[in-house]
Tab-separated table of C-alpha atoms in Angstrom:
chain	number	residue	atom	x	y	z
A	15	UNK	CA	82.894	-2.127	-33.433
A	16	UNK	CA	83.384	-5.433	-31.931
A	17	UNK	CA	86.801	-6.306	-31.465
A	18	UNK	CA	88.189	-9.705	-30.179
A	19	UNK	CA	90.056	-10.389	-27.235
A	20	UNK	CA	93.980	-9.230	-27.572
A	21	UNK	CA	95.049	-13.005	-26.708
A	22	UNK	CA	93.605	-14.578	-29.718
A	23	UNK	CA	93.761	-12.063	-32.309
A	24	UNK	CA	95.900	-12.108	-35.223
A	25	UNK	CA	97.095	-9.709	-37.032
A	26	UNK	CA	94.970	-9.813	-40.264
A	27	UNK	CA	95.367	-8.368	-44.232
A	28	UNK	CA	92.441	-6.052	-43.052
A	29	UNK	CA	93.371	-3.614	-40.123
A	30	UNK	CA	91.311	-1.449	-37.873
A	31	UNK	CA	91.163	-0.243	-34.422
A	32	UNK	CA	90.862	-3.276	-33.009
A	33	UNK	CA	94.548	-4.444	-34.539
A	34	UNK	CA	96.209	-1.030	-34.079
A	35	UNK	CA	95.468	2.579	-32.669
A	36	UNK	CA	93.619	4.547	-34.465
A	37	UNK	CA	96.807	7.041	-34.544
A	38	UNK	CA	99.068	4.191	-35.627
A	39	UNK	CA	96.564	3.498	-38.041
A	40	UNK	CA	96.398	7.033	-39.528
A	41	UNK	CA	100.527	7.640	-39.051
A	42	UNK	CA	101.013	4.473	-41.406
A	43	UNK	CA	98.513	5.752	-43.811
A	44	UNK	CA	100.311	9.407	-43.379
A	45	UNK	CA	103.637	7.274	-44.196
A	46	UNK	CA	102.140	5.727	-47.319
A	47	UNK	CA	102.309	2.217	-45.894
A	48	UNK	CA	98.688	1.499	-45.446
A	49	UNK	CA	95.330	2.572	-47.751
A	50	UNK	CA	92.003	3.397	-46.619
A	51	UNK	CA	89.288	0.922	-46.926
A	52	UNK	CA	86.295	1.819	-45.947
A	53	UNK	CA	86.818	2.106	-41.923
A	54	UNK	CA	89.784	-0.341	-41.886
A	55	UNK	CA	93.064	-0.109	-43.587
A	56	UNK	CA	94.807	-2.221	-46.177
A	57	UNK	CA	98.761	-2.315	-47.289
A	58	UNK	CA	98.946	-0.336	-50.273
A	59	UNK	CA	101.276	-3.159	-52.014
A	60	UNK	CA	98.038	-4.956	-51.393
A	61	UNK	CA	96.021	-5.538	-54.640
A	62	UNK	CA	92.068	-4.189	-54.056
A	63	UNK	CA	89.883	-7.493	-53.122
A	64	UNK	CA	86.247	-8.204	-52.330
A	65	UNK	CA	87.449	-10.494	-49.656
A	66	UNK	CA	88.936	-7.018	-48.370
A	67	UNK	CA	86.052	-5.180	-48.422
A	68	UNK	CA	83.613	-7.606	-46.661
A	69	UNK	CA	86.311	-7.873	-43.929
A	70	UNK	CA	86.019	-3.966	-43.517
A	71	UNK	CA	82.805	-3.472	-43.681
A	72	UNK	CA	82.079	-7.197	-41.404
A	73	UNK	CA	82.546	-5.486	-37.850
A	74	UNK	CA	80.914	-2.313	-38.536
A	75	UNK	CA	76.811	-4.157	-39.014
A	76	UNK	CA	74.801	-5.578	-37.744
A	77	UNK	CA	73.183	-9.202	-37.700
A	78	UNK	CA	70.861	-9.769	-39.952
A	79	UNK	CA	70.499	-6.776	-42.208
A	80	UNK	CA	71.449	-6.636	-45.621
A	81	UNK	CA	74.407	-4.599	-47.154
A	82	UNK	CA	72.392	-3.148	-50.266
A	83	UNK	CA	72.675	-0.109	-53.012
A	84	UNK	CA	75.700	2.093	-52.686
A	85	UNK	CA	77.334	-0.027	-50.293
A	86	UNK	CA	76.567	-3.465	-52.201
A	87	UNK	CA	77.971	-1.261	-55.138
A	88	UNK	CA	81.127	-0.931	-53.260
A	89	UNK	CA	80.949	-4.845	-52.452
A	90	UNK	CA	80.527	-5.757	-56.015
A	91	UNK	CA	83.611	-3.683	-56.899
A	92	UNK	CA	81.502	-1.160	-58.565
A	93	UNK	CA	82.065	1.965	-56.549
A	94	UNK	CA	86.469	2.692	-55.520
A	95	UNK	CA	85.995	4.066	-52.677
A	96	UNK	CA	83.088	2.690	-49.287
A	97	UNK	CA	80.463	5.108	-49.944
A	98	UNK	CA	78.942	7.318	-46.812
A	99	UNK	CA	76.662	6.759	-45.473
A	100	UNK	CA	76.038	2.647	-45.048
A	101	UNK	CA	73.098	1.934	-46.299
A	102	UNK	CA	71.755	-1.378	-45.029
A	103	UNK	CA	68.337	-3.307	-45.494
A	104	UNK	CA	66.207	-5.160	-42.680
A	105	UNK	CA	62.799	-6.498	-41.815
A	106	UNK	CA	60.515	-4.251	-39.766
A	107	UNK	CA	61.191	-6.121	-36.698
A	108	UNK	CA	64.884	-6.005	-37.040
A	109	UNK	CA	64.929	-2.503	-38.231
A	110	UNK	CA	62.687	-1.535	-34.825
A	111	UNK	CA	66.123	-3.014	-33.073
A	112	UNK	CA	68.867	-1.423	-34.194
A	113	UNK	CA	70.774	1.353	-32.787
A	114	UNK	CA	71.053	3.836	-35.601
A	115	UNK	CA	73.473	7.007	-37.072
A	116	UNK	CA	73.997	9.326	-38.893
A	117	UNK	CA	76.637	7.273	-40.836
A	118	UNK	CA	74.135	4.258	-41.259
A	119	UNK	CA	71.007	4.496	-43.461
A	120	UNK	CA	68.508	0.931	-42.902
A	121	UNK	CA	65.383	0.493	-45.742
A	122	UNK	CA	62.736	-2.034	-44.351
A	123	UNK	CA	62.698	-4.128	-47.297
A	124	UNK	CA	61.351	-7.347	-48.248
A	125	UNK	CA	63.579	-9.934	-50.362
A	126	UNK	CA	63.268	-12.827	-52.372
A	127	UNK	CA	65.520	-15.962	-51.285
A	128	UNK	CA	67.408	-15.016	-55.276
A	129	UNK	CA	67.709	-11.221	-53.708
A	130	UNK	CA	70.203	-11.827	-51.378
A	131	UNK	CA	73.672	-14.115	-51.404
A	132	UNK	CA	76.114	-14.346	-48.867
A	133	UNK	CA	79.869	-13.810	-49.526
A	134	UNK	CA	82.510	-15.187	-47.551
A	135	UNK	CA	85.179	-12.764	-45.580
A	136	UNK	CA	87.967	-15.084	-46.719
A	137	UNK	CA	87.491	-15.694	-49.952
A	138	UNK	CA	84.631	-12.989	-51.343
A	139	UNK	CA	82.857	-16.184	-52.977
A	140	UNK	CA	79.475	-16.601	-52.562
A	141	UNK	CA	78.598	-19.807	-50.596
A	142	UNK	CA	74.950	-20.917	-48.845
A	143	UNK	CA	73.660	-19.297	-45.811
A	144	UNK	CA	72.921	-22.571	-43.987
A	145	UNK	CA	77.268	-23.006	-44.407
A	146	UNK	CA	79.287	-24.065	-41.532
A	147	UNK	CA	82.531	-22.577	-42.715
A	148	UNK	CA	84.327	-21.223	-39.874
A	149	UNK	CA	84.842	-17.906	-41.366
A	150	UNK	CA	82.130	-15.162	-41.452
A	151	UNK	CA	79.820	-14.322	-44.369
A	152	UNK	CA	78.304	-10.698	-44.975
A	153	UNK	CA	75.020	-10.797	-46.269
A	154	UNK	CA	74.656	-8.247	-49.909
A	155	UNK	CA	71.960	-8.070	-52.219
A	156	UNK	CA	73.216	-9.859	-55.264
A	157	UNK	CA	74.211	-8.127	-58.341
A	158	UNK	CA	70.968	-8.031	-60.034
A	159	UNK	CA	68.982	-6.721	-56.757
A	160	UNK	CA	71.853	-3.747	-56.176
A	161	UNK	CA	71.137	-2.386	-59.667
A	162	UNK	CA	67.615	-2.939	-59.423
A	163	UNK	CA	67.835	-0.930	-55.938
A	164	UNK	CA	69.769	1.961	-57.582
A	165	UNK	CA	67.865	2.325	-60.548
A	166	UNK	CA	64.982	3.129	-57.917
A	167	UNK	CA	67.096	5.017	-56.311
A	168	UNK	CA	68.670	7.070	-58.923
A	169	UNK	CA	67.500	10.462	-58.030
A	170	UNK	CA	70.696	10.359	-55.906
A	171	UNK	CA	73.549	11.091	-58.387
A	172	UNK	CA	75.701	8.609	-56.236
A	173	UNK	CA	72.989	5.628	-57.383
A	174	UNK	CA	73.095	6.950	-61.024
A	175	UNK	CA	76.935	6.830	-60.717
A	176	UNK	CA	77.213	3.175	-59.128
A	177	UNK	CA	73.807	2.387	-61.718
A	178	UNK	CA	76.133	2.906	-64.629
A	179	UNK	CA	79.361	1.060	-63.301
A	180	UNK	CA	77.428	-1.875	-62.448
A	181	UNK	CA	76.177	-1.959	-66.191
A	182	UNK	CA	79.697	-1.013	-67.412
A	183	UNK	CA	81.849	-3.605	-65.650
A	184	UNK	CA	79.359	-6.366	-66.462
A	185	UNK	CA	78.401	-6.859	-63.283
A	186	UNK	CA	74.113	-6.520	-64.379
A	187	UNK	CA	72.655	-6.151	-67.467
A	188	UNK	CA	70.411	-3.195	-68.189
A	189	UNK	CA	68.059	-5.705	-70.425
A	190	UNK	CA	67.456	-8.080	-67.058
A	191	UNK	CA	66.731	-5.092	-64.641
A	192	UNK	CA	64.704	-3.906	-67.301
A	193	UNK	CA	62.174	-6.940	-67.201
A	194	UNK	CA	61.965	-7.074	-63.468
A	195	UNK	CA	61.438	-3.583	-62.834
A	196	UNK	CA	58.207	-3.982	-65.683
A	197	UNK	CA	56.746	-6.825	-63.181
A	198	UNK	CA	56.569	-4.123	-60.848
A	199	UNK	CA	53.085	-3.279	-62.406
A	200	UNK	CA	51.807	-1.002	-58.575
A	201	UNK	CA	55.165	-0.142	-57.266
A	202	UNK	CA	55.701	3.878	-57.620
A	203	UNK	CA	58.429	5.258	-59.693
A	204	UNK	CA	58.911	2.283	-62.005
A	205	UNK	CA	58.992	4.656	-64.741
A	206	UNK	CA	61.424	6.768	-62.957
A	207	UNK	CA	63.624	3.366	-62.384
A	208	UNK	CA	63.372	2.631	-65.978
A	209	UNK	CA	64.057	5.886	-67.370
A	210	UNK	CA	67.323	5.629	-65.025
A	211	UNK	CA	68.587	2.186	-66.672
A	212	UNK	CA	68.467	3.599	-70.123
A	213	UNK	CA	70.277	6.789	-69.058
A	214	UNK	CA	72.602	4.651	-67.470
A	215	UNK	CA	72.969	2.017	-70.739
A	216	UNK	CA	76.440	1.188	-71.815
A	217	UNK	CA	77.023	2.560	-75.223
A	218	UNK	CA	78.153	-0.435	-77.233
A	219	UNK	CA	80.339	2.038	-79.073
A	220	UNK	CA	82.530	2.323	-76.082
A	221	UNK	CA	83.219	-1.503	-75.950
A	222	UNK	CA	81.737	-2.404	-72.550
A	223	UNK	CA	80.341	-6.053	-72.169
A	224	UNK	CA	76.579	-6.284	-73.335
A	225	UNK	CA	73.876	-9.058	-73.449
């Protein structure tokens, strides 16, 4: 983790062991002060934000890569708690680069320019890549592209699980990943991907937002 310099840090809404020890960090969590997100800590009178979880997740990747399934999940608000491990996406070159763990899973994926947006640490709003805001932006597949990713993915019952929030909050539709998973016409397991979206369909029964 990459931590500035003690003389022009701040003390942020986010903390990790770059603001505190990790034993102070753990103590104030012990004392109910602070919650866990992801590797960083939040207050618990805190409400839970997107802006919070980009800046916990910002200083643990790398440049370049894409936050994607699970952990886009998590972005999106789909999933409570970070999931483990990380799982990132890159280009073969960058994925030859990195330095990876156990706690970090890259794909070597290929996106479209509408797969990927870029969500600002401050606010959690999407804004362009080319921006010159001054704060950081974290790079996560959007909406559409996470549940397209776990509904490839959803022979891990983690996927299914963030498959079926993603569909029940609203955040995709099962309809829309439907129709680009079909113009997959050479790409194994589409019918494994598809079969996944209707298991994971909202009943409309249960009153969860359709389209």
């Amino acid at each position: 983790m990459l931590c500035e310099p003690a003389f022009v840090k701040k003390l942020p809404d986010v903390l990790s062991e770059c603001d505190l020890s990790i034993a102070e960090l753990h103590a104030a969590k012990l004392d109910g002060v602070l919650l866990p997100i992801g590797a960083a800590f939040r207050g618990i009178d805190r409400p839970d934000r997107r802006a919070d979880r980009l800046a916990a997740i910002h200083p643990t990747i790398p440049a370049r890569v894409v936050v994607s399934e699970e952990s886009a999940a998590w972005i999106w608000g789909a999933i409570e708690s970070a999931p483990e491990p990380l799982r990132l996406s890159a280009s073969i070159r960058q994925r030859a680069r990195l330095q990876l763990s156990s706690r970090v899973v890259v794909r070597e994926v290929t996106f479209t320019a509408d797969d990927v947006v870029h969500l600002d640490v401050e606010t959690g709003l999407q804004r362009p890549a080319s921006s010159s805001a001054p704060s950081p932006a974290v790079a996560v597949t959007s909406a559409l592209r996470t549940a397209i990713d776990l509904a490839r993915s959803a022979n891990r019952a983690s996927a299914a699980t963030a498959l079926r929030q993603m569909f029940t909050l609203g955040l995709a539709y099962p309809d829309d990943v439907k129709a680009v998973l079909l113009t997959y016409v050479r790409v194994a397991g589409r019918n494994a991907a598809l079969a996944a979206v209707e298991r994971a369909r909202p009943n409309p029964r249960d009153g969860t937002p359709t389209r």
